[in-house]
Short mmCIF file of C-alpha atoms and ligand atoms in Angstrom, two decimals:
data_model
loop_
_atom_site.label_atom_id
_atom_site.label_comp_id
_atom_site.label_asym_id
_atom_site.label_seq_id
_atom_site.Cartn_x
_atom_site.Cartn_y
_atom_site.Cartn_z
CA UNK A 77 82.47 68.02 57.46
CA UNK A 78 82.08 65.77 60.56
CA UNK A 79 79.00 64.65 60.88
CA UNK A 80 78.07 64.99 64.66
CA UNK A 81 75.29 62.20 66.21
CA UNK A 82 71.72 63.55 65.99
CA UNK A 83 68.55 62.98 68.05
CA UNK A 84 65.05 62.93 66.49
CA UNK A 85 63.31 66.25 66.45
CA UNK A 86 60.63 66.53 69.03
CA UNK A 87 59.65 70.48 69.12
CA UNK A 88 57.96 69.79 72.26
CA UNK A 89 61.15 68.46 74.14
CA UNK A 90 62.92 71.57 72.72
CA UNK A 91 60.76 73.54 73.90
CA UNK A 92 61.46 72.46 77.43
CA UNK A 93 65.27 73.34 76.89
CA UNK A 94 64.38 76.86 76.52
CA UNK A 95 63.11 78.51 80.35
CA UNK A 96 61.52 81.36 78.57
CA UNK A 97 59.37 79.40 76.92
CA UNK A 98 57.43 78.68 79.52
CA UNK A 99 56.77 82.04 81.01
CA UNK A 100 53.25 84.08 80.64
CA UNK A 101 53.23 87.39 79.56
CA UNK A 102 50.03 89.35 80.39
CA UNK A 103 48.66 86.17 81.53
CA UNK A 104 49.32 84.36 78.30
CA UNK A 105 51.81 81.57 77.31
CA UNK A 106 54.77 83.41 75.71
CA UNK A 107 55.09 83.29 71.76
CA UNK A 108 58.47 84.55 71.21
CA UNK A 109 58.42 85.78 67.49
CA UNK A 110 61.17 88.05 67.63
CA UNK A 111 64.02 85.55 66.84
CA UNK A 112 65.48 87.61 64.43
CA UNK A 113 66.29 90.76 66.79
CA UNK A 114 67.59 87.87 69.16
CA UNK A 115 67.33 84.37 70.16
CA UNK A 116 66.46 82.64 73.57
CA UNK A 117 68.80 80.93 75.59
CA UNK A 118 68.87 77.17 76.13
CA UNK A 119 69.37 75.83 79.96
CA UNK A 120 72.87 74.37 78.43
CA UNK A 121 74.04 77.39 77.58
CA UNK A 122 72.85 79.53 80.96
CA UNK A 123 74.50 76.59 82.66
CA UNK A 124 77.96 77.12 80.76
CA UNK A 125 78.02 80.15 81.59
CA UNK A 126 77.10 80.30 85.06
CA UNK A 127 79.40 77.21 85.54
CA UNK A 128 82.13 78.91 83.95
CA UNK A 129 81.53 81.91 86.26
CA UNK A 130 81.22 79.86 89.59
CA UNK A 131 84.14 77.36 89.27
CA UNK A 132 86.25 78.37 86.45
CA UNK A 133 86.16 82.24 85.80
CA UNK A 134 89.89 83.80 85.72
CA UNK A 135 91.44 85.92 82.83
CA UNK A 136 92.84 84.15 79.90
CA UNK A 137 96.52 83.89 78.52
CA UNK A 138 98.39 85.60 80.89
CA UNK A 139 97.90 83.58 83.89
CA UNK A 140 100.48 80.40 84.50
CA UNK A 141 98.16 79.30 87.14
CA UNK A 142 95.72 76.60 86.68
CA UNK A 143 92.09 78.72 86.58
CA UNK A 144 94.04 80.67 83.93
CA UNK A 145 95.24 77.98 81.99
CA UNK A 146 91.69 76.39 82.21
CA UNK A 147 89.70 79.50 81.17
CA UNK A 148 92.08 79.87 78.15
CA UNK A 149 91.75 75.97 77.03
CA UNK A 150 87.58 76.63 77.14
CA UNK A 151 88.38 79.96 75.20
CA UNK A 152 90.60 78.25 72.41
CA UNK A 153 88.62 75.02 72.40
CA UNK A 154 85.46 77.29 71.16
CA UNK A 155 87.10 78.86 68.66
CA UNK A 156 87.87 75.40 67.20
CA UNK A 157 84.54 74.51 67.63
CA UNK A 158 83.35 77.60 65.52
CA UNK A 159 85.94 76.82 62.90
CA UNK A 160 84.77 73.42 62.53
CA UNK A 161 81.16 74.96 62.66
CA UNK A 162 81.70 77.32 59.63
CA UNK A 163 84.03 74.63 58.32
CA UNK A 164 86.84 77.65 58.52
CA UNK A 165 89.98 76.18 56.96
CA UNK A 166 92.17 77.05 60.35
CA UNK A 167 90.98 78.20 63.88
CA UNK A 168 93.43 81.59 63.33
CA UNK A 169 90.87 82.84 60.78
CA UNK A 170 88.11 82.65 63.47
CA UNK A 171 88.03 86.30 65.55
CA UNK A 172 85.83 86.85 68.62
CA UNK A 173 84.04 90.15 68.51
CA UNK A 174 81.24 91.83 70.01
CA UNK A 175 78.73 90.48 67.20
CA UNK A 176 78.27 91.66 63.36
CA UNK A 177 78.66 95.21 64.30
CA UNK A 178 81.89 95.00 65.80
CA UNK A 179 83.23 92.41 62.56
CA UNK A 180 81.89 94.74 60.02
CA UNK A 181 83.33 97.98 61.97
CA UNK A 182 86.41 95.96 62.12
CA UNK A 183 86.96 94.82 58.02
CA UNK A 184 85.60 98.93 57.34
CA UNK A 185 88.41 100.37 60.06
CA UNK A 186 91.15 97.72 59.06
CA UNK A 187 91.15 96.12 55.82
CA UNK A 188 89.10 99.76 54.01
CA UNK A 189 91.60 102.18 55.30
CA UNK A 190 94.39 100.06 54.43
CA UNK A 191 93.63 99.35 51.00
CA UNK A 192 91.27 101.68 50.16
CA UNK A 193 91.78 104.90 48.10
CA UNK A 194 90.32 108.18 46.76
CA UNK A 195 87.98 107.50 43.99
CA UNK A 196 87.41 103.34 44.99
CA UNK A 197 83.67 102.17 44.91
CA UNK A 198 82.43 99.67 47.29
CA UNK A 199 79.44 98.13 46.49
CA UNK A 200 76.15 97.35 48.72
CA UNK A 201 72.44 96.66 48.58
CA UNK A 202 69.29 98.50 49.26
CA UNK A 203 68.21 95.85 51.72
CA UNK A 204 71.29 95.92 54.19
CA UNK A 205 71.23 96.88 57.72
CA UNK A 206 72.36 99.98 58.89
CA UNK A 207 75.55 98.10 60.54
CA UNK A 208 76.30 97.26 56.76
CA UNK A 209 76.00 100.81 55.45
CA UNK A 210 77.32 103.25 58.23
CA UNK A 211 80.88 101.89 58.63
CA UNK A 212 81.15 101.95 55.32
CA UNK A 213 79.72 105.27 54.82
CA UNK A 214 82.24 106.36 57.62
CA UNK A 215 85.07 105.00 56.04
CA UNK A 216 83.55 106.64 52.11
CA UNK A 217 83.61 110.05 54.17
CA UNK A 218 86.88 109.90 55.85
CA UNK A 219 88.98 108.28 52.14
CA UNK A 220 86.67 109.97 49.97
CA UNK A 221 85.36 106.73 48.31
CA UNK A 222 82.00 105.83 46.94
CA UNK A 223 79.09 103.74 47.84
CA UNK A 224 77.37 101.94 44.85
CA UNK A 225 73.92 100.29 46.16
CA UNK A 226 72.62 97.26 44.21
CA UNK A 227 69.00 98.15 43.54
CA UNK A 228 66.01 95.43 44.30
CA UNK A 229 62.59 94.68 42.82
CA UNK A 230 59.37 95.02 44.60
CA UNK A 231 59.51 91.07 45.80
CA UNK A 232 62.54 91.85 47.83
CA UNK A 233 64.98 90.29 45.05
CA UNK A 234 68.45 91.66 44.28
CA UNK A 235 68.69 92.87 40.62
CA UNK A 236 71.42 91.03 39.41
CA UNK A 237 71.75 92.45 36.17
CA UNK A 238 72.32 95.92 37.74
CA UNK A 239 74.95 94.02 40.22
CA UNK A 240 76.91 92.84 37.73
CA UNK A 241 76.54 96.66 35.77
CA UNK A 242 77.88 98.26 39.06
CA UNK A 243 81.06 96.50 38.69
CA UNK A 244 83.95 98.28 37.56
CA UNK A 245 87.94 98.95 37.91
CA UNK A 246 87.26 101.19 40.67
CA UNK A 247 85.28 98.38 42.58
CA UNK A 248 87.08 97.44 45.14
CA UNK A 249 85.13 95.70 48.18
CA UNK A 250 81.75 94.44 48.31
CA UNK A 251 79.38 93.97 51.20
CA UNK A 252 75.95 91.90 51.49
CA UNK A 253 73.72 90.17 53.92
CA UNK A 254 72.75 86.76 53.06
CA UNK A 255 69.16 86.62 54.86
CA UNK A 256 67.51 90.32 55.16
CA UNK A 257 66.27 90.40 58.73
CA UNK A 258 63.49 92.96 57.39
CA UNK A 259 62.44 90.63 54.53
CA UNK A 260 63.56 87.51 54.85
CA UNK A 261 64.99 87.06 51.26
CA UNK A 262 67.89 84.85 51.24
CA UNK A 263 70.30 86.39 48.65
CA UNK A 264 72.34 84.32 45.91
CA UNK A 265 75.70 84.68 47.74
CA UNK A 266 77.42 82.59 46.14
CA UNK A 267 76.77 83.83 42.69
CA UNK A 268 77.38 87.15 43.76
CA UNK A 269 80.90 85.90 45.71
CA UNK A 270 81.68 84.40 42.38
CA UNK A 271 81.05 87.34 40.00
CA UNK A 272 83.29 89.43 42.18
CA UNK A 273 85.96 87.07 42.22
CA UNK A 274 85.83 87.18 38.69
CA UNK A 275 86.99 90.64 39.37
CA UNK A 276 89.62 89.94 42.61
CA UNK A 277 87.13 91.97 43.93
CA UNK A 278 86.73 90.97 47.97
CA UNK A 279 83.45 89.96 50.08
CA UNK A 280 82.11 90.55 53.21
CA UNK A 281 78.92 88.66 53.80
CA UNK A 282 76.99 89.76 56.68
CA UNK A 283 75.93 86.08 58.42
CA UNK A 284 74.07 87.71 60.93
CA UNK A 285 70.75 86.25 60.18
CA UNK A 286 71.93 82.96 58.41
CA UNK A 287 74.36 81.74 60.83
CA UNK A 288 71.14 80.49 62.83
CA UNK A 289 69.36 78.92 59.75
CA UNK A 290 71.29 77.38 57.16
CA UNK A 291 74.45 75.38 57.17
CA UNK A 292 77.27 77.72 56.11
CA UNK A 293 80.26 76.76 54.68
CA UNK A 294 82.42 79.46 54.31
CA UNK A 295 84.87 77.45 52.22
CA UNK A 296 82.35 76.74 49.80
CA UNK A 297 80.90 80.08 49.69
CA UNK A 298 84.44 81.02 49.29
CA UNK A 299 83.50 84.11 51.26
CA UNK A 300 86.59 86.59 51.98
CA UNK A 301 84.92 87.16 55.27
CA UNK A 302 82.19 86.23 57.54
CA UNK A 303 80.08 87.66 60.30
CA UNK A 304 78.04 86.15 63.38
CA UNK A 305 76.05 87.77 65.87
CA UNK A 306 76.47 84.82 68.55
CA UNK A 307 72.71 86.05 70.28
CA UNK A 308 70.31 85.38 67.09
CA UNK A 309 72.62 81.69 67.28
CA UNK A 310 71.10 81.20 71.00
CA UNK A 311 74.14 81.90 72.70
CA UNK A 312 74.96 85.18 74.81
CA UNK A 313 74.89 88.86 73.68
CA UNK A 314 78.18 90.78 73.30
CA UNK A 315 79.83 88.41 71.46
CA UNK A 316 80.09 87.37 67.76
CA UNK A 317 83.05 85.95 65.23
CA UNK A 318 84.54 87.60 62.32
CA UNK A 319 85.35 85.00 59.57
CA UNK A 320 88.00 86.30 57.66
CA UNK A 321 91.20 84.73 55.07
CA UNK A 322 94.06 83.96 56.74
CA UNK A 323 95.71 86.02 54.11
CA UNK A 324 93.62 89.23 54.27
CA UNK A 325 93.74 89.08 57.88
CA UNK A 326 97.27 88.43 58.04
CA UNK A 327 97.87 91.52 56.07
CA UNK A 328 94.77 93.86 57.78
CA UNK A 329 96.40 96.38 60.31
CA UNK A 330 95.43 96.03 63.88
CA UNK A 331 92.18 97.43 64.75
CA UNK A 332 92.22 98.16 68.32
CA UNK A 333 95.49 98.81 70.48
CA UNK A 334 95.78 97.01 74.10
CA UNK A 335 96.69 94.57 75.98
CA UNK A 336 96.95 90.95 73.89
CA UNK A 337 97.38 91.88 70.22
CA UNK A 338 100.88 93.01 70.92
CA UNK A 339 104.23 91.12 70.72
CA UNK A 340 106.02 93.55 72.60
CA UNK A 341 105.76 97.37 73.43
CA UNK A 342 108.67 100.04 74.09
CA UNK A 343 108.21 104.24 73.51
CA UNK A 344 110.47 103.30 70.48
CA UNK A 345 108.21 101.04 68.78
CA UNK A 346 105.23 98.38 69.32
CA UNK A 347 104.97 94.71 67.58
CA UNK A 348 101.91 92.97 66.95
CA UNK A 349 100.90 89.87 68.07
CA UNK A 350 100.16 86.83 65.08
CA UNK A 351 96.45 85.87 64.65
CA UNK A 352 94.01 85.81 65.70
CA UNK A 353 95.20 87.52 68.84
CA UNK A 354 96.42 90.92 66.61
CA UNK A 355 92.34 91.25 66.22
CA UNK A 356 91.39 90.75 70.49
CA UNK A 357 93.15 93.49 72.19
CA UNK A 358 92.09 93.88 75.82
CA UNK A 359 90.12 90.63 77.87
CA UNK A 360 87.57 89.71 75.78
CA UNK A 361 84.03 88.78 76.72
CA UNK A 362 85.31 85.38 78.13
CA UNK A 363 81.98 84.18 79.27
CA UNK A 364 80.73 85.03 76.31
CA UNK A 365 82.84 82.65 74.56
CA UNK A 366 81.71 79.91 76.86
CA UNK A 367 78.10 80.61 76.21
CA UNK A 368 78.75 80.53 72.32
CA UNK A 369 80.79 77.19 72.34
CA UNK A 370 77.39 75.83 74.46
CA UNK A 371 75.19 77.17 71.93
CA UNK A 372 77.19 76.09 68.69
CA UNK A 373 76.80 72.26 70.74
CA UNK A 374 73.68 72.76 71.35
CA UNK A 375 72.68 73.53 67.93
CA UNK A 376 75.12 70.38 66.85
CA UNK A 377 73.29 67.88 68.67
CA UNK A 378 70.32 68.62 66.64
CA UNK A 379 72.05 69.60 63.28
CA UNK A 380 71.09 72.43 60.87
CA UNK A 381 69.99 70.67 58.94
CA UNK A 382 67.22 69.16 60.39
CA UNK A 383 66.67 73.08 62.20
CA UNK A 384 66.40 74.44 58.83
CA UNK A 385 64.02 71.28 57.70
CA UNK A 386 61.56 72.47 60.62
CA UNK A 387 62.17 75.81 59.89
CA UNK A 388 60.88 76.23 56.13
CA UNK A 389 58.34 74.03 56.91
CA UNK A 390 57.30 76.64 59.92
CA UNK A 391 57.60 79.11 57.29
CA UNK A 392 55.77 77.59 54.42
CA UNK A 393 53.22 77.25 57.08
CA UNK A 394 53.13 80.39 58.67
CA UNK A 395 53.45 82.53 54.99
CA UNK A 396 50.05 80.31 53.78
CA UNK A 397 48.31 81.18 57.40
CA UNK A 398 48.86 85.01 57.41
CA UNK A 399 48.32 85.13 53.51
CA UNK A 400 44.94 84.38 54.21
CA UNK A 401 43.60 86.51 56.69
CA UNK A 402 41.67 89.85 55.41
CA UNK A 403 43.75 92.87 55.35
CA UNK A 404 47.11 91.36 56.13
CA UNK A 405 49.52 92.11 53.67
CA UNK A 406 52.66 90.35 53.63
CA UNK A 407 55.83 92.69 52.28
CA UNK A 408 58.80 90.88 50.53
CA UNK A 409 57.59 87.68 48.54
CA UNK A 410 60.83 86.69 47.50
CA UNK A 411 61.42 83.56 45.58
CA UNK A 412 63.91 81.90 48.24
CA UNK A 413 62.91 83.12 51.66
CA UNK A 414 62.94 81.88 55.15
CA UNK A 415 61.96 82.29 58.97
CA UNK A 416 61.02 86.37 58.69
CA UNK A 417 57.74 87.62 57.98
CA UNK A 418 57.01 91.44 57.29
CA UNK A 419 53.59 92.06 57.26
CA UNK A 420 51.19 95.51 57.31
CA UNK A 421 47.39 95.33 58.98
CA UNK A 422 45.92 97.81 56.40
CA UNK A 423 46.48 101.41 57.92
CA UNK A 424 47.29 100.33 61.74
CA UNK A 425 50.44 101.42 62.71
CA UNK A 426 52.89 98.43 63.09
CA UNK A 427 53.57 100.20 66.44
CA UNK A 428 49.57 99.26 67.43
CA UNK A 429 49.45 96.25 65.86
CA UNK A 430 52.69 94.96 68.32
CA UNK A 431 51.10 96.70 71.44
CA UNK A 432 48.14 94.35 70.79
CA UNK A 433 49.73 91.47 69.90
CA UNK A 434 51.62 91.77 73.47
CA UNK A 435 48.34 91.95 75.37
CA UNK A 436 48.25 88.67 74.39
CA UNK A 437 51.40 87.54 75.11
CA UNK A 438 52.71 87.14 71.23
CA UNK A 439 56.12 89.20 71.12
CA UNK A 440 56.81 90.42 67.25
CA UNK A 441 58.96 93.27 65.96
CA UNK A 442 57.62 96.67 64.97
CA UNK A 443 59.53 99.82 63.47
CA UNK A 444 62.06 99.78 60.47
CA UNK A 445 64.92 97.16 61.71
CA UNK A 446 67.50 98.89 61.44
CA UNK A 447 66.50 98.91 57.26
CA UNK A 448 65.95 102.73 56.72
CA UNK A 449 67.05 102.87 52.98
CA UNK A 450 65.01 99.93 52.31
CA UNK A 451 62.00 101.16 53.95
CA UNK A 452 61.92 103.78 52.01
CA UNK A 453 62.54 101.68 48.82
CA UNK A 454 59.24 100.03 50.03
CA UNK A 455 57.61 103.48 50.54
CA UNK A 456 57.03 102.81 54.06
CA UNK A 457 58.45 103.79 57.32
CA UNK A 458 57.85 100.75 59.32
CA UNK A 459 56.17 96.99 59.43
CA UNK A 460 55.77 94.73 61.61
CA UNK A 461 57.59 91.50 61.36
CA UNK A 462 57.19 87.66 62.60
CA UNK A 463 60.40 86.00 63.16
CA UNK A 464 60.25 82.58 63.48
CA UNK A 465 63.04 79.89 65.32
CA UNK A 466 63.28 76.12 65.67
CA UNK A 467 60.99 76.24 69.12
CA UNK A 468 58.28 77.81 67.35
CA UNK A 469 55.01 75.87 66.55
CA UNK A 470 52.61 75.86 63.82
CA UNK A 471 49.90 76.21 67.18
CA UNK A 472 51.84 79.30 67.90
CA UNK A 473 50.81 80.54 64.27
CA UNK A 474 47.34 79.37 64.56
CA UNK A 475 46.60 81.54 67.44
CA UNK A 476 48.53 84.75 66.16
CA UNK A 477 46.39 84.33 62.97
CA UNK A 478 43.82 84.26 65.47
CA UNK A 479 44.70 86.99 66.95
CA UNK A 480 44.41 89.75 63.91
CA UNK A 481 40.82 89.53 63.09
CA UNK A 482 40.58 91.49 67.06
CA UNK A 483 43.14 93.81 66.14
CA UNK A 484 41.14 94.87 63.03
CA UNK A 485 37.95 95.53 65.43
CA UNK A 486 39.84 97.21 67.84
CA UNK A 487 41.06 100.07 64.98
CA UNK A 488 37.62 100.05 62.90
N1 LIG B 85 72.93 92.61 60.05
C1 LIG B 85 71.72 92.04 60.10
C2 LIG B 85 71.13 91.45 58.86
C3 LIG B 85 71.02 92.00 61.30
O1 LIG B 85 69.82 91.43 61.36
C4 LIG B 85 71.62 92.57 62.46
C5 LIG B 85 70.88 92.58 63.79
N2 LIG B 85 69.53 92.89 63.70
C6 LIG B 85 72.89 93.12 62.36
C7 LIG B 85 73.51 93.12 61.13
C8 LIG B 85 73.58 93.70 63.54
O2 LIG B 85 73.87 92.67 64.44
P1 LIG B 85 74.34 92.96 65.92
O3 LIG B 85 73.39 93.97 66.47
O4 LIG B 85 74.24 91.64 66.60
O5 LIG B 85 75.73 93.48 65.84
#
C-alpha cells in the first residue's frame, strides 16, 4: 500500500482540529467518551463540506455542465480514495451507503434472497449488533432459513471450537463484527474468514467499529464483503461504504430501484446499470461523500497506524486506571481488545452513573448498544461504556477515574 507522508503525533495539536473539543458542558471541559456511538468532526472535514455546499454543490452524473461534472469528479475521486484506503482491489467494489445498516440490509436483501434457500443456515455471534442480526432474521423469516449463533465465553471471546462445529452443508453465509462496540473484543477475522473459505462459505464482516482503529486490508482479510459507518471514521453521518467482490456484487440483484442504477427503462423491460452504480439508485448523500473523502485524508495524514499506536496505549492506560478503583467492574476482559470499555458501578444503574458523569461534563454511553442478545448472555440489561478515540488523553482518564469515587457517595 502507498505509504502517505506522516506528521509526528502531538495529541494536543489534534485536539485543536476538533471544535468540539473545546466546548464546556455544564461548565466543564468536554470529555467526549462516546466515540464508539460516533466520532467528532475535524475543521477539515466541516470545511469540505461546507465548501462543497457553497461553491460546488450540483447533482452528480447527469449534468453536462461544469458544477455537475465537478461534483461528480469529487464523488468518484472519494471512492478511489476509499478503495485505496481499504486497499479494495478496484474502485467498482467500493458502494456508498447510508452506513453499516444500510450495507448489511443491502448483502441480507440482495445477495440472501438471491442465493439463499429453504433449509440454509447462516451463521452469527452472540456479541453482534442488532443491525447484524435483524436483517438477517428478516430475511430467515421471509426464505425460511436458519440462524446459527456462535456462542462466547464469559471474557467476551468467540468459542471457536463451537464455530467451527456450527459449520455444515447447509451453511451458507456468515456474518461477524470485527471489534464489539459493547465489549471491545477484537475478533480473529481472519481465522474465521479462512475456516469458511475452507467451506466456499461467504463473509460479511461488520467494519463498523474497526474501520476507525486498525488498518484494514480487505484483500488480506480476504473478506467477501465489508462495512463502514463513515461517522465513527470522523466524517459525516448518513453515509457509509459497502466493500463487496467484484464478483458477488456483479452477480447480487439490484437492491433499490431509481434513478442511476438503471441502463435504460421502458414498460417492456428495465436494464441495470454496471457497478457500482446498480447499488446507488436515486442522488446519493453527495456531501456526505465529500465529508468522508476529508475524513479518510484526514486520518491519512496521521496514519493508522500511529492512531492505533496511541490508541492501545490510551487503552492499556485507561483498562489499568478503572481496574483499580473500588466497585468498578469492568465487563469483557478479552485477550485482544481495544478503545471500548464496559464497566458496572456495583448496583447503580448505568443510566445514573451517565447522568452524573454529564454533570461533569464527561459524555459516556449507557443502556445495551444495540447488543440485546449479548446482554443477556452477560445476565445484564445494560452497562455503561467508555469509548475512547485518538483525541482522547490519559488526563481525560485521570479525572473520570476521579470522578467515580463521588458517584459512589452520591448512591450510598
Ligand atoms: N455494528 C456495530 C458493531 C456498531 O457499533 C454499529 C453502530 N453502533 C452498527 C453496526 C450500526 O452502524 P450504523 O448505525 O452506523 O449503521
Amino acid at each position: 500500500m502507498k505509504k502517505i507522508p506522516q506528521t509526528p503525533f502531538d495529541v494536543n495539536q489534534i485536539r485543536r482540529d476538533f471544535p468540539i473539543l473545546s466546548k464546556k458542558i455544564n461548565g466543564k471541559p468536554l470529555i467526549y467518551f462516546d466515540n464508539a456511538a460516533t466520532t467528532q468532526k475535524s475543521e477539515k472535514v466541516i470545511d469540505a463540506v461546507c465548501q462543497y455546499y457553497k461553491y460546488d454543490n450540483a447533482n452528480i452524473h447527469r449534468g453536462v455542465h461544469t458544477l455537475s461534472e465537478t461534483a461528480t469528479a469529487i464523488y468518484e475521486k472519494t471512492r478511489e480514495k476509499v478503495k485505496t484506503f481499504l486497499n479494495a482491489k478496484e474502485s467498482d467494489e467500493i458502494i456508498y451507503v447510508r452506513g453499516t445498516t444500510e450495507a448489511i440490509n443491502l448483502v441480507a436483501n440482495s445477495y440472501g434472497r438471491q442465493f439463499l434457500e429453504e433449509g440454509d443456515e447462516i451463521i452469527l455471534s452472540e456479541m453482534e449488533h442488532h443491525s447484524n442480526i435483524v436483517p438477517w432474521q428478516q430475511l430467515c423469516d421471509e426464505k425460511k432459513l436458519k440462524l446459527r449463533v456462535i456462542p462466547i465465553n464469559d471474557k467476551g471471546e468467540l468459542l471457536l471450537d463451537e464455530f467451527e462445529k456450527l459449520i455444515c452443508p447447509r451453511t451458507k453465509f456468515i456474518s461477524i463484527v470485527y471489534i464489539s462496540n459493547s465489549l471491545g473484543t477484537i475478533n480473529p477475522i481472519k481465522q474465521i474468514i479462512h475456516k469458511a473459505h475452507e467451506h466456499e462459505i461467504p463473509v460479511l464482516v461488520d467494519g463498523a467499529q474497526s474501520t476507525s482503529h486498525m488498518m484494514v486490508d480487505v484483500q488480506d482479510l480476504d473478506c467477501d464483503f465489508y462495512t463502514i459507518s463513515g461517522h465513527k471514521l470522523y466524517g459525516p453521518t448518513g453515509i457509509g461504504v459497502l466493500y463487496g467482490k467484484k464478483h458477488l456484487l456483479e452477480k447480487m440483484p439490484p437492491y433499490q430501484g431509481g434513478g442511476d442504477m438503471i441502463r435504460s427503462v421502458s414498460f417492456k423491460k428495465t436494464t441495470y446499470n454496471v457497478l457500482p452504480n446498480k447499488f446507488e439508485a436515486g442522488t446519493p448523500n453527495i456531501a456526505g461523500v465529500v465529508g468522508l473523502g476529508a475524513a479518510v485524508d484526514y486520518i491519512n495524514t496521521i496514519g493508522l497506524d500511529v492512531i492505533a499506536h496511541y490508541e492501545h496505549d490510551l487503552f492499556k492506560y485507561a483498562t489499568n486506571t478503572l481496574s483499580n478503583i473500588d466497585g468498578l467492574k469492568i465487563i469483557g476482559t478479552a485477550a485482544d481488545k481495544t478503545a471500548v470499555i464496559s464497566f458496572l458501578c456495583g448496583d447503580i444503574h448505568p443510566h445514573d452513573i451517565g447522568t452524573i458523569l454529564d454533570h461533569n461534563g464527561i459524555a459516556i454511553r449507557a443502556g445495551h448498544h444495540c447488543t440485546q442478545p449479548l446482554m443477556e448472555r452477560l445476565g445484564l440489561t445494560a452497562t455503561a461504556r467508555v469509548s475512547l478515540a485518538f483525541y482522547n488523553t490519559k488526563s481525560e482518564i485521570d479525572y473520570f477515574a476521579e470522578s467515580i469515587p463521588n458517584l459512589f457517595r452520591i448512591f450510598s
